[in-house]
XYZ file of C-alpha atoms in Angstrom:
653
model
C 99.543 59.206 -49.693
C 97.659 56.130 -50.950
C 100.960 54.446 -51.693
C 101.814 54.712 -47.998
C 98.689 52.708 -47.067
C 99.124 50.039 -49.726
C 102.760 49.069 -49.520
C 103.554 45.351 -49.518
C 104.301 45.267 -45.741
C 101.047 47.078 -44.988
C 99.075 44.697 -47.226
C 100.596 41.850 -45.196
C 99.360 43.602 -42.042
C 95.810 43.803 -43.470
C 96.102 40.127 -44.385
C 96.969 39.202 -40.784
C 93.902 41.079 -39.501
C 91.654 39.285 -42.021
C 93.033 35.938 -40.854
C 91.809 36.552 -37.266
C 88.088 35.677 -37.756
C 89.073 32.707 -39.948
C 91.279 31.331 -37.183
C 88.614 31.925 -34.505
C 85.932 30.013 -36.421
C 88.236 27.091 -37.188
C 89.644 26.848 -33.651
C 86.223 27.111 -32.013
C 85.324 23.942 -33.913
C 88.690 22.335 -33.198
C 87.104 19.101 -31.933
C 87.002 18.340 -35.639
C 90.544 17.367 -36.717
C 90.263 19.160 -40.045
C 89.252 22.424 -38.365
C 92.069 22.095 -35.829
C 94.763 21.657 -38.475
C 93.176 24.416 -40.557
C 93.399 26.748 -37.530
C 97.075 25.823 -37.099
C 97.807 26.553 -40.768
C 96.074 29.939 -40.531
C 98.072 30.737 -37.410
C 101.353 29.815 -39.118
C 100.479 32.086 -42.056
C 99.841 34.936 -39.633
C 103.154 34.410 -37.835
C 105.098 34.170 -41.116
C 103.586 37.375 -42.466
C 104.438 39.106 -39.184
C 108.028 37.837 -39.432
C 108.591 38.987 -43.014
C 106.689 42.297 -43.198
C 109.319 44.198 -41.208
C 112.179 42.707 -43.187
C 110.470 43.600 -46.496
C 109.732 47.124 -45.288
C 113.379 47.770 -44.371
C 114.855 46.032 -47.421
C 112.679 47.888 -49.944
C 112.630 51.153 -47.996
C 108.867 50.931 -47.410
C 108.899 51.907 -43.725
C 105.920 54.256 -43.181
C 104.335 56.012 -40.245
C 101.109 54.149 -40.931
C 103.013 50.859 -41.010
C 104.537 51.623 -37.602
C 100.999 51.798 -36.180
C 99.467 49.007 -38.278
C 102.026 46.364 -37.290
C 101.418 46.537 -33.508
C 97.653 46.837 -34.077
C 97.683 43.592 -36.081
C 99.922 42.009 -33.413
C 97.635 42.942 -30.573
C 94.406 41.982 -32.305
C 95.916 38.600 -33.156
C 97.197 38.057 -29.623
C 93.869 39.078 -28.100
C 91.998 36.659 -30.363
C 94.407 33.850 -29.530
C 94.145 34.473 -25.778
C 90.343 34.518 -25.914
C 90.160 31.333 -27.984
C 92.573 29.528 -25.642
C 89.910 29.772 -22.935
C 88.029 27.064 -24.882
C 90.479 24.496 -23.470
C 92.280 26.463 -20.726
C 89.890 28.674 -18.663
C 92.802 30.260 -16.733
C 93.788 32.056 -19.959
C 91.077 34.619 -19.189
C 93.435 36.171 -16.617
C 96.152 36.420 -19.251
C 93.681 38.152 -21.571
C 92.563 40.625 -18.900
C 96.187 41.540 -18.141
C 96.855 41.823 -21.873
C 93.816 44.100 -22.311
C 94.909 46.357 -19.435
C 98.439 46.647 -20.871
C 97.194 47.431 -24.366
C 94.782 50.082 -23.138
C 97.769 51.677 -21.436
C 99.843 51.397 -24.623
C 97.076 52.959 -26.718
C 96.548 55.885 -24.369
C 100.276 56.441 -23.972
C 100.763 56.269 -27.755
C 98.198 59.036 -28.241
C 99.918 61.116 -25.568
C 103.314 60.684 -27.255
C 101.859 61.738 -30.624
C 100.341 64.817 -29.020
C 103.466 65.797 -27.071
C 106.156 64.757 -29.547
C 104.214 64.710 -32.858
C 105.942 61.427 -33.571
C 105.046 57.752 -33.853
C 107.385 55.249 -32.245
C 107.389 51.644 -33.374
C 107.663 48.626 -31.112
C 110.831 48.517 -29.012
C 113.182 45.546 -29.053
C 112.014 44.369 -25.601
C 108.441 44.758 -26.815
C 109.184 42.526 -29.810
C 110.792 39.961 -27.503
C 107.752 40.082 -25.215
C 105.422 39.698 -28.181
C 107.429 36.774 -29.526
C 107.379 35.065 -26.121
C 103.634 35.581 -25.826
C 103.117 34.269 -29.374
C 105.122 31.114 -28.775
C 103.464 30.506 -25.404
C 99.972 30.840 -26.827
C 101.035 28.762 -29.830
C 101.977 25.962 -27.419
C 98.523 26.179 -25.820
C 96.928 26.124 -29.259
C 98.952 23.167 -30.552
C 98.579 21.049 -27.397
C 94.968 21.351 -26.173
C 95.444 18.204 -24.070
C 98.265 19.772 -22.035
C 98.072 18.853 -18.292
C 96.399 21.539 -16.204
C 99.432 22.061 -13.967
C 101.700 22.594 -16.995
C 99.242 24.932 -18.727
C 98.741 27.035 -15.595
C 102.499 27.306 -15.112
C 102.932 28.392 -18.738
C 100.142 30.978 -18.390
C 101.811 32.289 -15.214
C 105.155 32.652 -17.035
C 103.439 34.539 -19.875
C 101.768 36.862 -17.375
C 105.130 37.583 -15.717
C 106.674 38.263 -19.141
C 103.864 40.677 -19.949
C 104.272 42.514 -16.624
C 108.032 42.885 -17.210
C 107.417 44.236 -20.724
C 104.845 46.660 -19.350
C 107.328 47.943 -16.768
C 109.981 48.480 -19.436
C 107.533 50.422 -21.609
C 106.581 52.481 -18.573
C 110.223 53.378 -18.067
C 110.600 54.250 -21.779
C 107.542 56.527 -21.755
C 108.654 58.268 -18.568
C 112.048 59.072 -20.056
C 110.509 60.146 -23.368
C 107.903 62.497 -21.884
C 110.057 64.003 -19.116
C 113.265 64.327 -21.151
C 115.068 62.838 -18.164
C 116.965 59.623 -17.816
C 115.339 57.108 -15.607
C 118.247 57.269 -13.241
C 117.231 60.793 -12.197
C 113.649 59.980 -11.521
C 113.755 56.294 -10.586
C 113.484 56.927 -6.830
C 110.138 58.640 -7.244
C 108.761 56.013 -9.549
C 110.220 53.156 -7.553
C 108.049 54.324 -4.677
C 105.097 54.555 -7.047
C 105.856 51.036 -8.288
C 106.023 49.605 -4.780
C 102.765 51.339 -3.899
C 101.218 49.968 -7.095
C 102.222 46.399 -6.265
C 100.898 46.786 -2.712
C 97.628 48.221 -4.026
C 97.330 45.375 -6.542
C 97.733 42.788 -3.797
C 95.278 44.466 -1.393
C 92.591 45.304 -3.929
C 93.084 41.996 -5.708
C 92.449 40.105 -2.483
C 89.505 42.250 -1.390
C 87.435 43.233 -4.427
C 86.418 39.759 -5.741
C 84.647 39.059 -2.442
C 82.546 42.205 -2.304
C 79.721 40.280 -3.934
C 77.840 38.170 -1.412
C 75.405 35.997 -3.364
C 71.983 34.867 -2.234
C 71.057 31.246 -1.790
C 69.690 29.875 -5.044
C 66.145 28.599 -5.360
C 67.611 25.275 -6.471
C 69.455 24.831 -3.171
C 66.403 25.951 -1.188
C 64.391 23.166 -2.836
C 67.206 20.673 -2.231
C 67.387 21.638 1.437
C 63.614 21.445 1.851
C 63.752 17.800 0.735
C 66.378 16.838 3.317
C 65.265 14.772 6.300
C 67.080 15.573 9.556
C 65.195 13.427 12.071
C 64.177 9.805 12.326
C 62.638 7.500 14.864
C 64.977 4.661 13.937
C 68.758 4.428 14.126
C 70.865 3.762 11.035
C 73.682 2.348 13.146
C 75.593 5.553 13.974
C 76.773 6.192 17.523
C 78.355 9.469 18.676
C 80.361 11.105 21.425
C 81.554 14.635 22.134
C 85.231 15.414 22.623
C 85.548 18.523 24.767
C 88.990 18.291 26.365
C 92.066 19.261 24.329
C 94.097 16.405 25.809
C 91.438 13.860 24.954
C 91.141 15.365 21.459
C 94.792 14.535 20.774
C 94.515 11.102 22.378
C 91.452 10.182 20.322
C 93.124 11.158 17.040
C 96.223 9.082 17.838
C 93.966 6.175 18.849
C 92.082 6.402 15.551
C 95.331 6.386 13.547
C 96.673 3.450 15.563
C 93.713 1.221 14.827
C 93.376 2.113 11.140
C 93.664 -0.977 8.918
C 93.192 0.356 5.395
C 92.956 4.145 5.111
C 93.271 7.434 6.966
C 91.976 10.795 5.778
C 93.006 13.978 7.583
C 91.601 17.296 6.388
C 92.597 20.435 8.261
C 92.759 24.207 7.998
C 96.084 24.494 9.828
C 98.773 21.913 10.675
C 101.899 22.783 12.714
C 104.901 20.632 13.615
C 104.843 21.683 17.275
C 104.553 19.230 20.198
C 101.072 17.899 19.399
C 101.648 18.261 15.652
C 104.763 16.050 15.790
C 102.813 13.425 17.715
C 100.193 13.464 14.978
C 102.880 13.225 12.290
C 104.552 10.333 14.135
C 101.280 8.388 14.361
C 100.573 9.006 10.669
C 104.100 7.873 9.749
C 103.675 4.690 11.792
C 100.344 3.973 10.098
C 101.918 4.443 6.666
C 104.717 2.071 7.679
C 102.055 -0.568 8.462
C 100.709 -0.203 4.925
C 97.783 2.118 5.683
C 97.046 4.552 2.846
C 97.179 8.077 4.264
C 95.672 11.124 2.559
C 96.185 14.603 4.001
C 94.350 17.661 2.690
C 95.427 21.059 4.045
C 94.468 24.624 3.263
C 96.842 26.134 0.689
C 97.600 29.308 2.635
C 98.438 27.745 5.970
C 100.316 24.873 4.332
C 102.516 27.460 2.604
C 103.218 29.110 5.965
C 103.616 25.966 8.102
C 104.608 23.079 5.853
C 106.851 24.555 3.150
C 110.496 23.972 4.051
C 109.538 21.795 7.038
C 111.559 18.567 7.144
C 108.868 16.672 9.097
C 106.209 17.284 6.459
C 108.716 16.550 3.685
C 109.534 13.255 5.389
C 105.869 12.277 5.603
C 105.198 13.366 1.999
C 108.080 11.201 0.778
C 106.484 8.009 2.106
C 105.051 5.795 -0.619
C 101.799 5.328 1.311
C 101.209 9.038 1.956
C 99.667 11.598 -0.388
C 99.377 15.268 0.576
C 97.339 17.846 -1.294
C 96.618 21.511 -0.658
C 93.431 23.418 -1.419
C 93.920 26.595 -3.491
C 97.704 27.000 -3.057
C 99.013 30.539 -2.555
C 99.943 32.443 -5.706
C 101.110 36.045 -5.088
C 100.442 36.900 -8.735
C 96.777 35.926 -8.286
C 95.734 37.731 -5.105
C 92.078 37.629 -6.149
C 92.007 33.953 -5.156
C 93.586 34.542 -1.765
C 90.516 34.710 0.489
C 88.959 31.428 -0.671
C 90.096 29.040 2.038
C 89.363 25.469 3.155
C 88.178 25.604 6.766
C 87.137 21.939 7.163
C 88.531 19.855 10.040
C 87.884 16.094 10.083
C 89.481 12.643 10.292
C 88.153 9.495 8.587
C 89.457 6.001 9.409
C 88.465 3.045 7.209
C 84.673 2.764 6.786
C 83.575 2.807 10.399
C 84.962 5.830 12.233
C 85.262 9.574 11.723
C 85.736 12.724 13.759
C 84.610 16.233 12.788
C 84.732 19.585 14.544
C 86.487 22.906 14.889
C 90.008 21.956 16.014
C 93.126 22.683 14.008
C 96.214 20.496 14.353
C 98.534 22.309 16.753
C 99.155 22.928 20.445
C 96.470 25.555 20.981
C 93.814 22.952 20.210
C 95.410 19.607 21.045
C 97.275 18.200 24.039
C 97.945 19.380 27.598
C 101.236 21.252 27.134
C 101.746 24.790 28.395
C 101.009 27.803 26.219
C 98.088 29.652 24.621
C 94.949 27.569 24.273
C 91.585 27.510 22.589
C 88.601 25.598 23.910
C 86.892 23.712 21.117
C 84.692 20.709 20.358
C 84.667 17.634 18.117
C 82.137 14.905 17.593
C 83.283 11.322 16.987
C 80.969 9.081 14.962
C 81.201 5.293 15.138
C 79.184 3.165 12.738
C 77.950 -0.317 13.503
C 75.459 -2.509 11.733
C 74.620 -3.178 8.112
C 72.843 0.059 7.220
C 74.776 2.782 5.436
C 76.062 5.291 7.950
C 76.774 9.015 7.736
C 80.478 8.313 7.187
C 79.698 7.896 3.494
C 78.395 11.479 3.334
C 81.716 12.735 4.702
C 83.742 10.409 2.459
C 81.802 11.542 -0.616
C 82.457 15.173 0.302
C 86.158 14.443 0.778
C 86.489 12.616 -2.540
C 84.775 15.478 -4.368
C 87.099 18.166 -2.995
C 90.187 15.894 -3.158
C 89.653 15.311 -6.879
C 88.799 18.949 -7.612
C 91.277 20.857 -9.786
C 91.674 23.388 -6.947
C 93.528 20.756 -4.888
C 97.156 20.322 -5.942
C 99.666 17.664 -4.997
C 102.105 18.897 -2.357
C 105.706 17.764 -2.849
C 104.799 14.375 -4.285
C 108.449 13.578 -4.812
C 110.510 10.719 -3.381
C 113.676 12.728 -4.066
C 112.827 14.703 -0.947
C 115.173 12.296 0.817
C 118.030 14.198 -0.795
C 117.183 17.304 1.249
C 119.414 17.518 4.341
C 117.468 16.776 7.455
C 114.503 14.956 5.875
C 115.809 11.465 6.630
C 116.734 12.622 10.117
C 113.209 14.042 10.579
C 111.725 10.658 9.624
C 113.935 8.977 12.218
C 112.759 11.506 14.815
C 109.134 10.672 14.010
C 109.869 6.990 14.510
C 111.461 7.737 17.894
C 108.506 9.989 18.784
C 106.099 7.141 18.065
C 108.045 4.697 20.273
C 108.170 7.311 23.039
C 104.409 7.898 22.841
C 103.691 4.196 23.176
C 105.740 4.119 26.378
C 104.445 7.372 27.879
C 100.788 7.091 26.830
C 99.898 3.393 26.626
C 96.201 4.222 26.925
C 96.286 5.845 23.510
C 97.193 2.530 21.896
C 94.829 0.165 23.683
C 91.670 -1.214 22.162
C 88.552 0.492 23.451
C 84.852 -0.156 23.087
C 83.286 2.644 21.062
C 79.979 0.962 21.783
C 80.404 1.838 25.464
C 81.799 5.346 24.964
C 79.152 6.523 22.510
C 75.406 7.199 22.497
C 72.939 6.396 19.767
C 72.143 8.802 16.941
C 69.005 8.230 14.894
C 70.118 10.311 11.937
C 73.173 12.393 10.963
C 73.209 14.875 8.084
C 76.222 16.757 6.720
C 75.800 20.414 5.769
C 78.493 21.897 3.557
C 79.343 25.065 1.670
C 80.248 24.987 -2.037
C 83.935 24.192 -2.577
C 84.465 26.608 -5.484
C 86.634 29.739 -5.533
C 85.414 33.259 -4.844
C 82.131 34.211 -3.193
C 79.926 31.252 -2.373
C 76.247 30.823 -1.678
C 75.871 30.830 2.132
C 74.449 27.319 2.155
C 75.575 26.261 5.620
C 74.327 29.477 7.213
C 71.021 29.164 5.367
C 70.609 25.559 6.470
C 71.359 26.308 10.112
C 68.920 29.216 10.184
C 66.150 27.203 8.524
C 66.535 24.419 11.087
C 66.530 26.896 13.972
C 63.403 28.643 12.700
C 61.558 25.322 13.059
C 62.349 25.048 16.785
C 59.321 24.843 19.066
C 60.959 25.729 22.359
C 64.646 26.529 22.410
C 67.789 27.213 20.386
C 71.273 27.622 21.881
C 74.041 28.669 19.482
C 77.697 28.971 20.489
C 80.092 30.772 18.151
C 83.547 32.343 18.653
C 82.762 35.374 16.511
C 79.777 37.377 15.288
C 80.621 39.320 12.109
C 77.377 39.639 10.155
C 76.010 41.518 7.171
C 72.427 42.766 6.948
C 71.143 39.464 5.534
C 72.687 37.462 8.400
C 71.424 39.892 11.038
C 67.972 39.647 9.481
C 67.868 35.833 9.438
C 68.977 35.587 13.056
C 66.370 38.181 14.023
C 63.738 35.916 12.421
C 64.908 33.041 14.639
C 64.667 35.265 17.712
C 61.152 36.300 16.715
C 59.873 32.781 16.051
C 61.571 30.767 18.835
C 60.529 31.266 22.483
C 64.071 30.929 23.882
C 67.012 31.807 21.678
C 70.481 32.153 23.219
C 73.712 33.046 21.445
C 77.049 32.855 23.259
C 80.253 34.386 21.920
C 83.565 35.584 23.312
C 83.716 38.896 25.099
C 85.941 41.602 23.636
C 88.739 40.740 26.083
C 88.373 36.968 25.745
C 88.357 36.812 21.962
C 91.568 35.335 20.554
C 90.848 36.726 17.086
C 91.680 40.480 16.971
C 89.353 41.011 13.990
C 86.495 39.261 15.778
C 87.162 41.185 18.981
C 87.203 44.611 17.305
C 84.197 43.886 15.099
C 82.108 42.730 18.057
C 83.019 45.897 19.973
C 82.118 48.158 17.035
C 78.893 46.367 16.094
C 77.579 45.271 19.451
C 74.441 47.394 19.049
C 73.516 45.565 15.830
C 74.165 42.221 17.546
C 71.815 43.090 20.396
C 69.150 44.296 17.973
C 68.912 40.740 16.580
C 66.680 39.989 19.549
C 68.536 36.942 20.849
C 69.772 36.628 24.417
C 73.493 37.294 23.879
C 76.039 35.975 26.373
C 79.698 37.053 26.515
C 82.128 34.360 27.581
C 85.039 35.597 29.720
C 86.634 32.368 30.963
C 90.179 33.546 30.283
C 90.730 31.117 27.383
C 89.380 31.919 23.922
C 86.319 29.797 23.153
C 86.466 28.338 19.643
C 83.476 25.969 19.729
C 80.921 26.130 16.890
C 77.850 24.249 18.026
C 74.108 24.461 18.554
C 71.219 22.598 20.184
C 67.678 22.733 18.825
C 64.780 21.618 21.059
C 66.761 18.896 22.852
C 66.525 16.926 19.595
C 69.155 18.189 17.131
C 72.792 18.685 18.090
C 74.965 20.586 15.601
C 78.788 20.542 15.657
C 81.373 21.606 13.086
C 83.630 24.331 11.717
C 81.187 27.155 10.880
C 81.586 30.516 12.643
C 78.818 33.105 12.638
C 80.751 35.441 10.334
C 80.790 36.494 6.707
C 84.019 34.633 6.002
C 82.473 31.299 6.998
C 79.248 32.158 5.200
C 80.623 33.357 1.858
C 84.327 32.539 1.446
C 85.362 29.308 3.132
C 84.504 25.679 2.760
C 82.669 24.679 5.941
C 81.131 21.535 7.436
C 78.473 21.085 10.135
C 77.004 17.807 11.339
C 73.298 17.878 12.205
C 72.773 14.995 14.629
C 69.358 13.711 15.661
C 70.198 12.362 19.117
C 68.447 13.245 22.360
C 71.246 11.718 24.494
C 73.887 13.770 22.682
C 71.803 16.940 23.080
C 71.695 16.337 26.808
C 75.496 15.964 26.932
C 76.050 19.030 24.737
C 73.712 21.164 26.832
C 75.662 20.241 29.973
C 78.826 21.424 28.227
C 77.060 24.622 27.173
C 75.986 25.229 30.752
C 79.543 24.884 32.059
C 80.692 27.601 29.670
C 77.661 29.833 30.191
C 78.344 29.865 33.941
C 81.433 31.920 33.049
C 79.501 34.272 30.796
C 77.597 37.511 31.362
C 74.579 38.848 29.554
C 75.425 41.449 26.919
C 72.823 44.015 27.845
C 74.478 47.097 26.420
C 75.466 48.569 29.774
C 79.172 47.985 29.085
C 80.740 50.151 26.359
C 82.725 47.519 24.447
C 84.428 50.173 22.327
C 86.133 51.456 25.462
C 87.360 47.922 26.243
C 89.563 48.066 23.144
C 91.643 50.872 24.633
C 91.235 50.715 28.429
C 94.045 50.491 30.980
C 94.092 46.682 30.943
C 94.946 46.631 27.242
C 98.645 46.497 26.342
C 100.244 49.166 24.148
C 100.765 46.891 21.146
C 97.234 45.558 21.469
C 95.905 49.111 21.501
C 97.787 49.915 18.297
C 96.493 46.736 16.677
C 92.919 47.466 17.749
C 93.181 51.017 16.435
C 94.422 49.933 13.008
C 91.805 47.175 12.714
C 89.034 49.535 13.827
C 89.950 51.981 11.035
C 90.007 49.210 8.415
C 86.866 47.533 9.766
C 84.262 49.536 7.771
C 85.937 48.534 4.514
C 87.325 45.030 5.088
C 85.165 43.409 7.796
C 83.585 41.087 5.208
C 86.988 39.425 4.725
C 87.470 38.387 8.366
C-alpha cells in the first residue's frame, strides 16, 4: 500500500504542492527582480512536473487510484494560489478565483458522490485537461506580464472565465450521464430547462444581491461636509439662469456648442439619435470640424442600447477631435456590476460656461416635436471676472471620472469609416447643421449672458462617489443636512419617492425642524416611471408619515425636475431623485446655489407646477389607481408584476 503513495509520479505531485508556498512568497515580493524571476522559475518547475508525471505513470505502469486524486488536487491548489496571487497586480482576478472556487467545490462534492455511488475514482477528462491547460497558460501570461494593459488583462480574465464555465458544463453533463446511466440525449431537454433557469437566476441574483447593502455615511465625509461653506455675501463672478422649457433647453445646448472655441464636454445618462439627438450630434460634429476638442461621456448601459451599431455615433466617434467614453460598460458575464450607473447630466464649454440638470439627450426632454414628454430643469452658469468660478468644481469632477478605470473608450477607431453608412451618416449631420442654421438662426447668434443671468454669490457641487457597487449616500446626506438648517421653508420637487427607513427618517427630521416643508412628486397616474408609480402607490402611507406636506402633480406630462429651495436663499438643481437608486447606486450631481434672485425665479416655477397638484392627504386609495377603469390592460399587467416584485427589488429602482 505504501508503494502506491510513494511512486515517482505521486512524489512529483507532492513536490508541486510544496512549491506553492515558495511561489506565493516570491511572487508577493515580485517588485524585486530576483524574486520575480525566482517565482517564474518555481512556476515552470511546477508546470514541468505536471506535464511529465502522467507520462511517467503510464510508461512505468504506476497509475494508482491515489494518483488519480492527487494529480487534480495538486492542479487545483496550484491554480487557486496563482489566481489569488494575480490579484496583486490585477484585482479583477478575484472574480476568476471565486468562479474557480465554486467550480472546484462542485467537483469535490460530485467526486465524493461518484465514489459513493460507483465505488470508483475517475481521473480528469480530456476536456478538463484542456480547460486546466488553458487556465494555466492564461494565468501564466498574467504572471509573466504584470504591466499588461488593464483592457487586455480584463479581456484575458473574461476569456478564462468563459473557458471555466464551458468546462464546468461539460463536467456537469458527464456526471449526469454517469449517475443516471442515461445518455445525455435522453435527458438533455430536462437539464436544458434547468440550465436556462440557472443562467436567468445568475443574471437576476447577480444584478440584485451586491446592492442589498446600503452603507451609512462615513464620519470622514460628515466632517468634510461640515467644513463646506454654501453661502457668501460676495460674488465670485458666477451668474446663473434656469432653463425650464424643453425647446429652450435644446436651443441653449446648440448655442453653447456653436460658440465653443477650445473644448466641449458632454456627460449624459442617455443619448438617442432621434430628432433632437441628431441636432445635438450635428452641432458637435460642426464644432469638431472647427477644431474644438469634444469629449462625450455616456452611461455604459444606455450607450450599449442606443449607440452600439448606430452610424451617427460611429461617425462622430471617428472624428479626430472627438473622444467618446462609457461609464461601466455592460458585461453580461458580470451582472453584479449592472446596477451601478452614471446618472450625471451636464455640458461644459471652455472655461466660462456650463449647464447642469436632469435632462437626458433625446426628444422627451429636448425640443418642441410631437411625442411623449418630460418636464425638467437645467441651470446654466456663466462665469465672468478674475476669481475662480464653480466651473472648476465641475471640470475637476469630470476629469476624475473621465480618467477612472471604470470609463472605457468607445469605438476609438478611425476604421469606422469602412462600415457602410458611417460616411453617409456624417454627411447627413453636416446637412442637418446647415439646415439648423437656416431654420433656427437665433440658436447661432451671439447673446449676452450678462443680461440673461442673475448673480450667484456662491455655488457648490454635491456629488456621490463614482465607484462601483453600493455607495455612501453623500448627496442625499448633504441635501438633508442643508434642509435641516432652514429657518422658515423648504420646497423639494422630485419625480419619485422610493425610500428606505434611513431616508424616511432623515426627511421626517426635516419636517420636524422646519416650519414649512413641502415635497411635490408625480401622482400615480402622472408618473412616467412604472416602478416609481407602483412604489408610490404601495408606500404612500409611509410617505405621508414623514410629516411633510406632500403634493401630487397631475399635469398630464411626467414631471422630471429635481430641485429644491431653502429659505429663499439656496436654490438646488441637478440629477438626484429622492429614491434609493440615486442615493446608493448611481453617480449624481446637485448644484447648491446661493442666489436670492434665482430662488425667486425657481419658486415661481414651483408655483406654476404646484397649481396643477393636489395635496396627498390619504383620502385617495392610490393602490386602486393602479388597476382602475382608466388604466389600460397592458398597464394593469405591468403594474401587477411590478407590485409583486416590489417588496424584494424596490431598492434597485
